mmCIF file of C-alpha atoms and ligand atoms in Angstrom:
data_model
loop_
_atom_site.group_PDB
_atom_site.id
_atom_site.type_symbol
_atom_site.label_atom_id
_atom_site.label_comp_id
_atom_site.label_asym_id
_atom_site.label_seq_id
_atom_site.Cartn_x
_atom_site.Cartn_y
_atom_site.Cartn_z
ATOM 1 C CA UNK F 596 166.449 8.312 105.631
ATOM 2 C CA UNK F 597 165.876 7.194 102.167
ATOM 3 C CA UNK F 598 162.384 7.445 100.343
ATOM 4 C CA UNK F 599 160.987 4.044 99.603
ATOM 5 C CA UNK F 600 157.617 4.724 98.391
ATOM 6 C CA UNK F 601 155.555 7.833 97.619
ATOM 7 C CA UNK F 602 151.789 6.818 97.662
ATOM 8 C CA UNK F 603 149.063 8.811 96.277
ATOM 9 C CA UNK F 604 145.520 7.999 97.586
ATOM 10 C CA UNK F 605 142.332 9.891 96.275
ATOM 11 C CA UNK F 606 139.472 10.404 98.595
ATOM 12 C CA UNK F 607 136.197 12.452 98.627
ATOM 13 C CA UNK F 608 134.476 14.032 101.565
ATOM 14 C CA UNK F 609 131.285 16.010 101.019
ATOM 15 C CA UNK F 610 130.808 19.613 102.374
ATOM 16 C CA UNK F 611 127.963 20.386 104.691
ATOM 17 C CA UNK F 612 127.990 23.818 103.269
ATOM 18 C CA UNK F 613 129.491 24.219 99.863
ATOM 19 C CA UNK F 614 131.666 27.415 99.101
ATOM 20 C CA UNK F 615 130.916 29.500 96.076
ATOM 21 C CA UNK F 616 133.219 32.105 94.517
ATOM 22 C CA UNK F 617 134.023 33.997 91.362
ATOM 23 C CA UNK F 618 136.052 31.153 89.803
ATOM 24 C CA UNK F 619 134.202 28.143 90.777
ATOM 25 C CA UNK F 620 132.830 26.339 93.702
ATOM 26 C CA UNK F 621 133.327 23.318 95.886
ATOM 27 C CA UNK F 622 130.914 20.938 97.305
ATOM 28 C CA UNK F 623 133.269 17.851 97.588
ATOM 29 C CA UNK F 624 136.622 17.703 98.955
ATOM 30 C CA UNK F 625 138.020 15.465 96.145
ATOM 31 C CA UNK F 626 141.550 15.505 97.446
ATOM 32 C CA UNK F 627 144.595 13.505 97.245
ATOM 33 C CA UNK F 628 146.300 12.003 100.340
ATOM 34 C CA UNK F 629 150.023 11.995 99.772
ATOM 35 C CA UNK F 630 152.257 9.597 101.895
ATOM 36 C CA UNK F 631 156.073 9.654 101.790
ATOM 37 C CA UNK F 632 157.341 6.422 103.191
ATOM 38 C CA UNK F 633 160.982 5.975 104.280
ATOM 39 C CA UNK F 634 163.377 3.029 104.899
ATOM 40 C CA UNK F 635 162.905 3.350 108.506
ATOM 41 C CA UNK F 636 159.026 2.936 108.271
ATOM 42 C CA UNK F 637 158.272 6.579 108.847
ATOM 43 C CA UNK F 638 155.158 7.684 107.008
ATOM 44 C CA UNK F 639 155.114 11.493 106.176
ATOM 45 C CA UNK F 640 151.552 12.846 105.086
ATOM 46 C CA UNK F 641 150.442 15.902 103.318
ATOM 47 C CA UNK F 642 147.118 16.614 101.288
ATOM 48 C CA UNK F 643 146.787 17.748 97.559
ATOM 49 C CA UNK F 644 143.730 19.750 96.897
ATOM 50 C CA UNK F 645 142.759 19.992 93.121
ATOM 51 C CA UNK F 646 141.440 23.244 91.763
ATOM 52 C CA UNK F 647 140.905 22.582 88.068
ATOM 53 C CA UNK F 648 139.472 26.148 87.449
ATOM 54 C CA UNK F 649 142.634 27.869 88.621
ATOM 55 C CA UNK F 650 145.650 25.533 88.040
ATOM 56 C CA UNK F 651 144.277 22.934 85.851
ATOM 57 C CA UNK F 652 145.106 20.087 88.220
ATOM 58 C CA UNK F 653 142.455 17.607 88.948
ATOM 59 C CA UNK F 654 142.216 14.603 91.272
ATOM 60 C CA UNK F 655 143.176 12.249 88.669
ATOM 61 C CA UNK F 656 145.935 14.177 87.251
ATOM 62 C CA UNK F 657 147.320 14.481 90.691
ATOM 63 C CA UNK F 658 147.418 10.794 91.292
ATOM 64 C CA UNK F 659 148.630 10.070 87.994
ATOM 65 C CA UNK F 660 151.741 12.546 87.848
ATOM 66 C CA UNK F 661 152.680 11.383 91.455
ATOM 67 C CA UNK F 662 152.434 7.745 90.406
ATOM 68 C CA UNK F 663 154.031 7.883 86.973
ATOM 69 C CA UNK F 664 156.177 10.826 86.973
ATOM 70 C CA UNK F 665 157.363 12.175 90.416
ATOM 71 C CA UNK F 666 157.490 8.826 92.444
ATOM 72 C CA UNK F 667 159.744 7.100 90.021
ATOM 73 C CA UNK F 668 162.165 10.102 90.138
ATOM 74 C CA UNK F 669 162.443 10.415 93.689
ATOM 75 C CA UNK F 670 162.256 6.896 95.240
ATOM 76 C CA UNK F 671 165.793 6.021 96.681
ATOM 77 C CA UNK F 672 166.500 9.690 97.393
ATOM 78 C CA UNK F 673 167.394 10.985 101.069
ATOM 79 C CA UNK F 674 164.690 12.824 102.944
ATOM 80 C CA UNK F 675 167.528 15.438 103.597
ATOM 81 C CA UNK F 676 168.040 15.971 100.062
ATOM 82 C CA UNK F 677 165.018 18.396 99.565
ATOM 83 C CA UNK F 678 166.623 20.552 97.293
ATOM 84 C CA UNK F 679 167.467 17.664 95.202
ATOM 85 C CA UNK F 680 164.006 16.512 95.076
ATOM 86 C CA UNK F 681 162.821 20.004 94.146
ATOM 87 C CA UNK F 682 165.178 20.286 91.312
ATOM 88 C CA UNK F 683 163.883 16.755 90.007
ATOM 89 C CA UNK F 684 160.005 17.755 90.402
ATOM 90 C CA UNK F 685 160.704 21.184 89.074
ATOM 91 C CA UNK F 686 162.025 19.702 85.771
ATOM 92 C CA UNK F 687 158.164 19.438 85.101
ATOM 93 C CA UNK F 688 156.284 22.614 84.672
ATOM 94 C CA UNK F 689 152.866 23.060 86.607
ATOM 95 C CA UNK F 690 151.342 20.496 88.844
ATOM 96 C CA UNK F 691 151.801 22.889 91.914
ATOM 97 C CA UNK F 692 149.774 20.873 94.675
ATOM 98 C CA UNK F 693 151.116 17.657 93.594
ATOM 99 C CA UNK F 694 154.845 19.144 94.057
ATOM 100 C CA UNK F 695 153.823 20.791 97.281
ATOM 101 C CA UNK F 696 152.199 17.610 98.897
ATOM 102 C CA UNK F 697 155.330 15.614 98.314
ATOM 103 C CA UNK F 698 157.465 18.548 99.655
ATOM 104 C CA UNK F 699 155.400 18.795 102.847
ATOM 105 C CA UNK F 700 155.031 14.782 103.152
ATOM 106 C CA UNK F 701 158.923 14.751 103.002
ATOM 107 C CA UNK F 702 159.123 17.587 105.835
ATOM 108 C CA UNK F 703 156.440 15.705 107.941
ATOM 109 C CA UNK F 704 158.576 12.481 107.651
ATOM 110 C CA UNK F 705 161.645 14.413 108.739
ATOM 111 C CA UNK F 706 159.892 15.906 111.780
ATOM 112 C CA UNK F 707 158.743 12.548 112.703
ATOM 113 C CA UNK F 708 162.412 11.013 112.164
ATOM 114 C CA UNK F 709 164.132 13.674 114.358
ATOM 115 C CA UNK F 710 160.847 13.716 117.018
ATOM 116 C CA UNK F 711 160.369 17.513 116.425
ATOM 117 C CA UNK F 712 157.447 19.640 115.476
ATOM 118 C CA UNK F 713 157.567 21.151 112.009
ATOM 119 C CA UNK F 714 156.761 24.706 113.108
ATOM 120 C CA UNK F 715 160.103 24.690 115.055
ATOM 121 C CA UNK F 716 162.049 22.976 112.161
ATOM 122 C CA UNK F 717 160.755 25.679 109.567
ATOM 123 C CA UNK F 718 161.345 28.690 111.852
ATOM 124 C CA UNK F 719 159.913 28.287 115.242
ATOM 125 C CA UNK F 720 158.556 31.988 115.422
ATOM 126 C CA UNK F 721 155.375 31.099 117.593
ATOM 127 C CA UNK F 722 153.036 28.125 118.512
ATOM 128 C CA UNK F 723 149.560 29.862 117.458
ATOM 129 C CA UNK F 724 147.923 31.848 115.032
ATOM 130 C CA UNK F 725 145.010 34.152 114.756
ATOM 131 C CA UNK F 726 142.215 32.579 112.483
ATOM 132 C CA UNK F 727 140.483 34.384 109.654
ATOM 133 C CA UNK F 728 137.058 32.880 108.211
ATOM 134 C CA UNK F 729 136.140 32.987 104.501
ATOM 135 C CA UNK F 730 132.488 33.737 103.605
ATOM 136 C CA UNK F 731 131.441 32.326 100.164
ATOM 137 C CA UNK F 732 128.767 33.919 97.859
ATOM 138 C CA UNK F 733 125.279 34.129 99.369
ATOM 139 C CA UNK F 734 122.574 36.764 100.126
ATOM 140 C CA UNK F 735 123.709 39.783 102.507
ATOM 141 C CA UNK F 736 121.674 38.427 105.464
ATOM 142 C CA UNK F 737 122.812 34.972 105.044
ATOM 143 C CA UNK F 738 126.398 35.958 105.001
ATOM 144 C CA UNK F 739 126.110 38.499 107.873
ATOM 145 C CA UNK F 740 124.362 35.700 109.921
ATOM 146 C CA UNK F 741 127.201 33.395 109.145
ATOM 147 C CA UNK F 742 129.899 35.816 110.136
ATOM 148 C CA UNK F 743 128.092 36.344 113.400
ATOM 149 C CA UNK F 744 127.760 32.530 114.199
ATOM 150 C CA UNK F 745 131.469 31.992 113.383
ATOM 151 C CA UNK F 746 132.218 34.947 115.920
ATOM 152 C CA UNK F 747 129.897 33.423 118.433
ATOM 153 C CA UNK F 748 131.328 29.623 118.226
ATOM 154 C CA UNK F 749 134.799 30.422 117.412
ATOM 155 C CA UNK F 750 135.722 33.696 118.434
ATOM 156 C CA UNK F 751 136.781 34.613 115.033
ATOM 157 C CA UNK F 752 136.668 38.267 114.321
ATOM 158 C CA UNK F 753 138.529 38.335 110.948
ATOM 159 C CA UNK F 754 136.633 37.617 107.645
ATOM 160 C CA UNK F 755 137.664 37.228 103.988
ATOM 161 C CA UNK F 756 134.565 37.968 101.885
ATOM 162 C CA UNK F 757 134.261 36.518 98.554
ATOM 163 C CA UNK F 758 133.331 39.081 95.710
ATOM 164 C CA UNK F 759 133.643 39.317 91.972
ATOM 165 C CA UNK F 760 129.647 39.082 90.939
ATOM 166 C CA UNK F 761 127.911 41.123 88.626
ATOM 167 C CA UNK F 762 126.356 43.546 89.236
ATOM 168 C CA UNK F 763 128.924 44.871 91.676
ATOM 169 C CA UNK F 764 125.991 46.073 93.923
ATOM 170 C CA UNK F 765 125.310 42.516 95.008
ATOM 171 C CA UNK F 766 128.773 42.212 96.599
ATOM 172 C CA UNK F 767 128.593 45.774 97.735
ATOM 173 C CA UNK F 768 125.470 45.114 99.563
ATOM 174 C CA UNK F 769 127.152 41.962 101.211
ATOM 175 C CA UNK F 770 129.958 43.888 102.731
ATOM 176 C CA UNK F 771 127.832 46.746 103.955
ATOM 177 C CA UNK F 772 125.356 43.950 105.696
ATOM 178 C CA UNK F 773 128.457 42.214 107.158
ATOM 179 C CA UNK F 774 130.195 45.445 108.547
ATOM 180 C CA UNK F 775 127.024 46.390 109.892
ATOM 181 C CA UNK F 776 126.646 43.050 111.775
ATOM 182 C CA UNK F 777 130.039 42.492 113.053
ATOM 183 C CA UNK F 778 130.802 46.072 114.055
ATOM 184 C CA UNK F 779 133.911 48.336 113.480
ATOM 185 C CA UNK F 780 136.291 46.152 115.651
ATOM 186 C CA UNK F 781 136.166 43.058 113.006
ATOM 187 C CA UNK F 782 138.791 42.764 110.314
ATOM 188 C CA UNK F 783 137.252 42.581 106.765
ATOM 189 C CA UNK F 784 139.067 41.947 103.540
ATOM 190 C CA UNK F 785 137.872 40.963 99.869
ATOM 191 C CA UNK F 786 138.906 38.174 97.284
ATOM 192 C CA UNK F 787 137.573 38.862 93.677
ATOM 193 C CA UNK F 788 139.054 35.532 92.319
ATOM 194 C CA UNK F 789 139.600 37.617 89.041
ATOM 195 C CA UNK F 790 135.729 38.336 88.560
ATOM 196 C CA UNK F 791 135.613 41.892 88.154
ATOM 197 C CA UNK F 792 137.138 44.121 85.466
ATOM 198 C CA UNK F 793 139.698 46.655 86.653
ATOM 199 C CA UNK F 794 137.108 49.434 86.328
ATOM 200 C CA UNK F 795 134.381 47.375 87.951
ATOM 201 C CA UNK F 796 136.827 46.809 90.850
ATOM 202 C CA UNK F 797 137.855 50.527 91.136
ATOM 203 C CA UNK F 798 134.212 51.677 91.358
ATOM 204 C CA UNK F 799 133.634 49.024 94.055
ATOM 205 C CA UNK F 800 136.724 50.233 96.101
ATOM 206 C CA UNK F 801 135.488 53.634 95.760
ATOM 207 C CA UNK F 802 131.977 52.746 96.990
ATOM 208 C CA UNK F 803 133.152 50.775 99.779
ATOM 209 C CA UNK F 804 135.757 53.295 101.016
ATOM 210 C CA UNK F 805 133.860 53.912 104.309
ATOM 211 C CA UNK F 806 133.803 50.225 105.141
ATOM 212 C CA UNK F 807 137.244 49.950 106.779
ATOM 213 C CA UNK F 808 138.710 47.291 104.583
ATOM 214 C CA UNK F 809 142.033 45.916 105.310
ATOM 215 C CA UNK F 810 143.037 44.376 102.063
ATOM 216 C CA UNK F 811 141.645 43.193 98.594
ATOM 217 C CA UNK F 812 142.868 40.263 96.548
ATOM 218 C CA UNK F 813 142.786 39.343 92.759
ATOM 219 C CA UNK F 814 139.867 41.570 92.185
ATOM 220 C CA UNK F 815 140.775 41.302 88.315
ATOM 221 C CA UNK F 816 142.861 39.293 86.316
ATOM 222 C CA UNK F 817 146.627 40.028 86.570
ATOM 223 C CA UNK F 818 146.711 39.280 82.636
ATOM 224 C CA UNK F 819 144.767 42.391 82.090
ATOM 225 C CA UNK F 820 148.220 43.811 82.670
ATOM 226 C CA UNK F 821 147.733 47.589 82.438
ATOM 227 C CA UNK F 822 144.311 47.632 83.883
ATOM 228 C CA UNK F 823 145.677 45.647 86.869
ATOM 229 C CA UNK F 824 148.466 48.259 87.468
ATOM 230 C CA UNK F 825 146.162 51.019 87.008
ATOM 231 C CA UNK F 826 143.859 49.314 89.782
ATOM 232 C CA UNK F 827 146.694 48.482 92.149
ATOM 233 C CA UNK F 828 148.113 52.050 91.994
ATOM 234 C CA UNK F 829 144.973 53.693 93.159
ATOM 235 C CA UNK F 830 144.119 51.140 95.986
ATOM 236 C CA UNK F 831 144.565 52.730 99.173
ATOM 237 C CA UNK F 832 144.938 49.293 100.928
ATOM 238 C CA UNK F 833 147.345 46.442 100.104
ATOM 239 C CA UNK F 834 146.380 44.557 96.985
ATOM 240 C CA UNK F 835 147.091 40.751 97.416
ATOM 241 C CA UNK F 836 148.391 38.349 94.759
ATOM 242 C CA UNK F 837 147.069 34.891 95.219
ATOM 243 C CA UNK F 838 146.567 32.613 92.044
ATOM 244 C CA UNK F 839 148.803 35.116 89.967
ATOM 245 C CA UNK F 840 151.679 33.954 91.949
ATOM 246 C CA UNK F 841 152.038 30.172 92.088
ATOM 247 C CA UNK F 842 155.924 30.260 92.051
ATOM 248 C CA UNK F 843 158.447 32.445 93.846
ATOM 249 C CA UNK F 844 159.409 33.633 90.357
ATOM 250 C CA UNK F 845 155.913 34.821 89.666
ATOM 251 C CA UNK F 846 156.126 36.736 92.924
ATOM 252 C CA UNK F 847 159.114 38.510 91.816
ATOM 253 C CA UNK F 848 157.237 39.263 88.360
ATOM 254 C CA UNK F 849 154.124 40.508 89.637
ATOM 255 C CA UNK F 850 155.245 42.685 92.430
ATOM 256 C CA UNK F 851 158.009 44.432 90.489
ATOM 257 C CA UNK F 852 155.514 44.996 87.704
ATOM 258 C CA UNK F 853 153.052 46.676 90.324
ATOM 259 C CA UNK F 854 150.530 44.193 89.830
ATOM 260 C CA UNK F 855 150.113 43.632 93.619
ATOM 261 C CA UNK F 856 151.297 44.777 96.889
ATOM 262 C CA UNK F 857 151.170 41.925 99.139
ATOM 263 C CA UNK F 858 151.248 38.038 98.765
ATOM 264 C CA UNK F 859 148.938 35.034 99.943
ATOM 265 C CA UNK F 860 150.897 32.342 100.698
ATOM 266 C CA UNK F 861 149.254 28.988 100.295
ATOM 267 C CA UNK F 862 151.402 25.862 101.533
ATOM 268 C CA UNK F 863 148.824 23.629 99.340
ATOM 269 C CA UNK F 864 150.473 25.457 96.446
ATOM 270 C CA UNK F 865 154.008 25.908 97.365
ATOM 271 C CA UNK F 866 154.718 23.224 100.063
ATOM 272 C CA UNK F 867 157.175 24.192 102.792
ATOM 273 C CA UNK F 868 160.332 24.666 100.855
ATOM 274 C CA UNK F 869 158.722 27.415 98.196
ATOM 275 C CA UNK F 870 156.496 28.959 100.922
ATOM 276 C CA UNK F 871 159.772 29.882 102.811
ATOM 277 C CA UNK F 872 161.290 31.310 99.501
ATOM 278 C CA UNK F 873 158.063 33.182 98.962
ATOM 279 C CA UNK F 874 158.026 34.442 102.616
ATOM 280 C CA UNK F 875 161.759 35.594 102.437
ATOM 281 C CA UNK F 876 161.343 37.064 99.112
ATOM 282 C CA UNK F 877 158.263 39.268 100.138
ATOM 283 C CA UNK F 878 160.280 40.117 103.195
ATOM 284 C CA UNK F 879 163.136 41.191 100.888
ATOM 285 C CA UNK F 880 160.932 43.119 98.744
ATOM 286 C CA UNK F 881 159.161 44.699 101.600
ATOM 287 C CA UNK F 882 155.512 43.573 100.970
ATOM 288 C CA UNK F 883 153.197 41.935 103.420
ATOM 289 C CA UNK F 884 152.280 38.241 103.397
ATOM 290 C CA UNK F 885 149.138 36.512 104.531
ATOM 291 C CA UNK F 886 148.314 32.694 104.917
ATOM 292 C CA UNK F 887 145.639 31.744 102.602
ATOM 293 C CA UNK F 888 143.608 28.702 102.083
ATOM 294 C CA UNK F 889 143.241 26.712 99.066
ATOM 295 C CA UNK F 890 139.856 25.220 100.508
ATOM 296 C CA UNK F 891 142.031 22.593 102.430
ATOM 297 C CA UNK F 892 140.919 19.795 104.721
ATOM 298 C CA UNK F 893 142.389 19.468 108.093
ATOM 299 C CA UNK F 894 145.842 17.873 106.880
ATOM 300 C CA UNK F 895 146.261 20.876 104.671
ATOM 301 C CA UNK F 896 145.126 23.280 107.357
ATOM 302 C CA UNK F 897 147.854 21.618 109.652
ATOM 303 C CA UNK F 898 150.331 22.261 107.007
ATOM 304 C CA UNK F 899 149.308 26.085 106.786
ATOM 305 C CA UNK F 900 149.326 26.361 110.582
ATOM 306 C CA UNK F 901 152.874 24.742 111.089
ATOM 307 C CA UNK F 902 154.252 27.144 108.449
ATOM 308 C CA UNK F 903 152.425 30.225 109.436
ATOM 309 C CA UNK F 904 153.631 29.781 113.069
ATOM 310 C CA UNK F 905 157.115 29.153 111.854
ATOM 311 C CA UNK F 906 157.713 32.925 110.593
ATOM 312 C CA UNK F 907 157.377 36.349 111.969
ATOM 313 C CA UNK F 908 156.085 37.774 108.776
ATOM 314 C CA UNK F 909 153.245 34.988 108.205
ATOM 315 C CA UNK F 910 152.085 35.128 112.052
ATOM 316 C CA UNK F 911 151.409 38.812 111.702
ATOM 317 C CA UNK F 912 147.723 38.738 109.935
ATOM 318 C CA UNK F 913 145.029 36.338 110.814
ATOM 319 C CA UNK F 914 145.594 33.189 108.726
ATOM 320 C CA UNK F 915 142.861 31.519 106.585
ATOM 321 C CA UNK F 916 142.696 28.035 108.554
ATOM 322 C CA UNK F 917 138.853 27.582 108.982
ATOM 323 C CA UNK F 918 137.505 26.186 105.505
ATOM 324 C CA UNK F 919 137.577 22.661 106.936
ATOM 325 C CA UNK F 920 134.716 23.643 109.301
ATOM 326 C CA UNK F 921 132.207 23.400 106.453
ATOM 327 C CA UNK F 922 133.062 19.761 105.651
ATOM 328 C CA UNK F 923 131.167 17.063 106.920
ATOM 329 C CA UNK F 924 134.012 14.970 108.201
ATOM 330 C CA UNK F 925 137.810 14.541 107.816
ATOM 331 C CA UNK F 926 140.564 12.024 107.985
ATOM 332 C CA UNK F 927 142.175 12.766 111.183
ATOM 333 C CA UNK F 928 142.076 10.693 114.415
ATOM 334 C CA UNK F 929 141.679 14.155 116.414
ATOM 335 C CA UNK F 930 140.136 17.272 115.146
ATOM 336 C CA UNK F 931 141.821 20.627 114.891
ATOM 337 C CA UNK F 932 140.389 23.160 117.210
ATOM 338 C CA UNK F 933 139.740 27.097 117.043
ATOM 339 C CA UNK F 934 139.337 28.434 120.262
ATOM 340 C CA UNK F 935 139.174 32.314 121.174
ATOM 341 C CA UNK F 936 139.893 32.970 117.455
ATOM 342 C CA UNK F 937 143.107 31.125 117.478
ATOM 343 C CA UNK F 938 144.487 27.909 116.461
ATOM 344 C CA UNK F 939 147.508 26.236 118.196
ATOM 345 C CA UNK F 940 150.110 23.998 116.619
ATOM 346 C CA UNK F 941 150.051 20.191 117.638
ATOM 347 C CA UNK F 942 152.572 19.375 120.168
ATOM 348 C CA UNK F 943 153.522 15.996 118.436
ATOM 349 C CA UNK F 944 156.421 15.395 115.891
ATOM 350 C CA UNK F 945 156.045 16.849 112.271
ATOM 351 C CA UNK F 946 152.592 17.932 111.715
ATOM 352 C CA UNK F 947 151.541 16.559 114.861
ATOM 353 C CA UNK F 948 148.431 14.814 113.156
ATOM 354 C CA UNK F 949 147.530 11.070 112.382
ATOM 355 C CA UNK F 950 145.148 9.540 109.782
ATOM 356 C CA UNK F 951 142.328 7.386 111.229
ATOM 357 C CA UNK F 952 142.764 4.318 109.167
ATOM 358 C CA UNK F 953 138.876 3.527 109.260
ATOM 359 C CA UNK F 954 138.037 6.995 107.890
ATOM 360 C CA UNK F 955 140.733 6.701 105.085
ATOM 361 C CA UNK F 956 139.138 3.324 104.140
ATOM 362 C CA UNK F 957 135.554 4.846 104.109
ATOM 363 C CA UNK F 958 136.415 7.878 102.012
ATOM 364 C CA UNK F 959 139.067 6.549 99.795
ATOM 365 C CA UNK F 960 137.935 6.123 96.126
ATOM 366 C CA UNK F 961 140.255 3.962 94.715
ATOM 367 C CA UNK F 962 139.002 0.725 95.997
HETATM 368 C C1 MUC K 1003 141.164 31.910 97.641
HETATM 369 O O1 MUC K 1003 141.851 32.433 98.479
HETATM 370 O O2 MUC K 1003 141.111 32.266 96.501
HETATM 371 C C2 MUC K 1003 139.300 29.570 96.102
HETATM 372 C C3 MUC K 1003 139.846 28.690 95.025
HETATM 373 C C4 MUC K 1003 141.108 28.462 95.512
HETATM 374 O O3 MUC K 1003 141.988 27.699 95.007
HETATM 375 O O4 MUC K 1003 141.364 29.062 96.682
HETATM 376 C C5 MUC K 1003 140.268 29.640 97.185
HETATM 377 C C6 MUC K 1003 140.308 30.663 98.106
HETATM 378 MG MG1 MG K 1004 142.353 33.959 96.710
#
């Protein structure tokens, strides 16, 4: 089970409908396909989505760090030595999606080697998740119509609303319009991507008290240390840490500091090995987790799904698995499917997905 090669292949697939949020916007999935090849000819896959405005990684930096730093360090190691591989990768600080994609591609290669699906190898709690859909910035009527369309087409009744604009009335009007459109039965929660100050967020929360929101996420920067704690203390609903907790150590620090009361787990950021750590740490600390979406394509979504389905705590809330719906195409031979608001894991070994070689040839940007 020795690793013989690690490949990093950049590709670009345009979005049909770009996503706008407080920290940036996405109109092209300029991701990196990561392949871990073993001596038995098995190829494990995963995808790394660069988010320069959040973690500083770019498509070029991901390819470069994998080809020049990480691949030379781990070629020759065993697929079963994941902890040793992790130790080697973690000598380098940062580069979360590059490390995560290598970790997940190793797990996929292991699943394919032993002919078992990954959600079973990771924990085997269930085989499906409820899906939550993310609504990016637009006018109130447009976002409300989008929520209704998503419910009609996919049966999804859980929505993350992107907020964090100024004046705060803009986003309050959006949340009100969406609640009126989808009715009381739908789940609504907010993500500010650090766009507001603590006091703006506190005012917005007070003015939306009647909307029945279930959670809020990163409404103000965690680096506004006392403001953030002040806000979290008065929040009547769980306050989710996302980009402020890129590592298990950050989860510990931020939760113990009172800077959040729940955690978003993104496999794009912590792979499977560290997502397990985060999930178990959160369980030990007694805080809830939610499966987040780093604006993943279908490869990344299959990773989130396999992980989310594997643990009791990650299967509890609707998982953010639907951003790929806004992409114009993808790399898989068979599309993922959302039916009645749910996504089921693929039955095959590993992630249960395969890359279409013609699509990869068409969308790769290194040839
Ligand atoms: C989220 O939950 O913040 C936006 C940028 C990113 O990296 O993830 C998203 C969604
Ligand atoms: Mg977030």
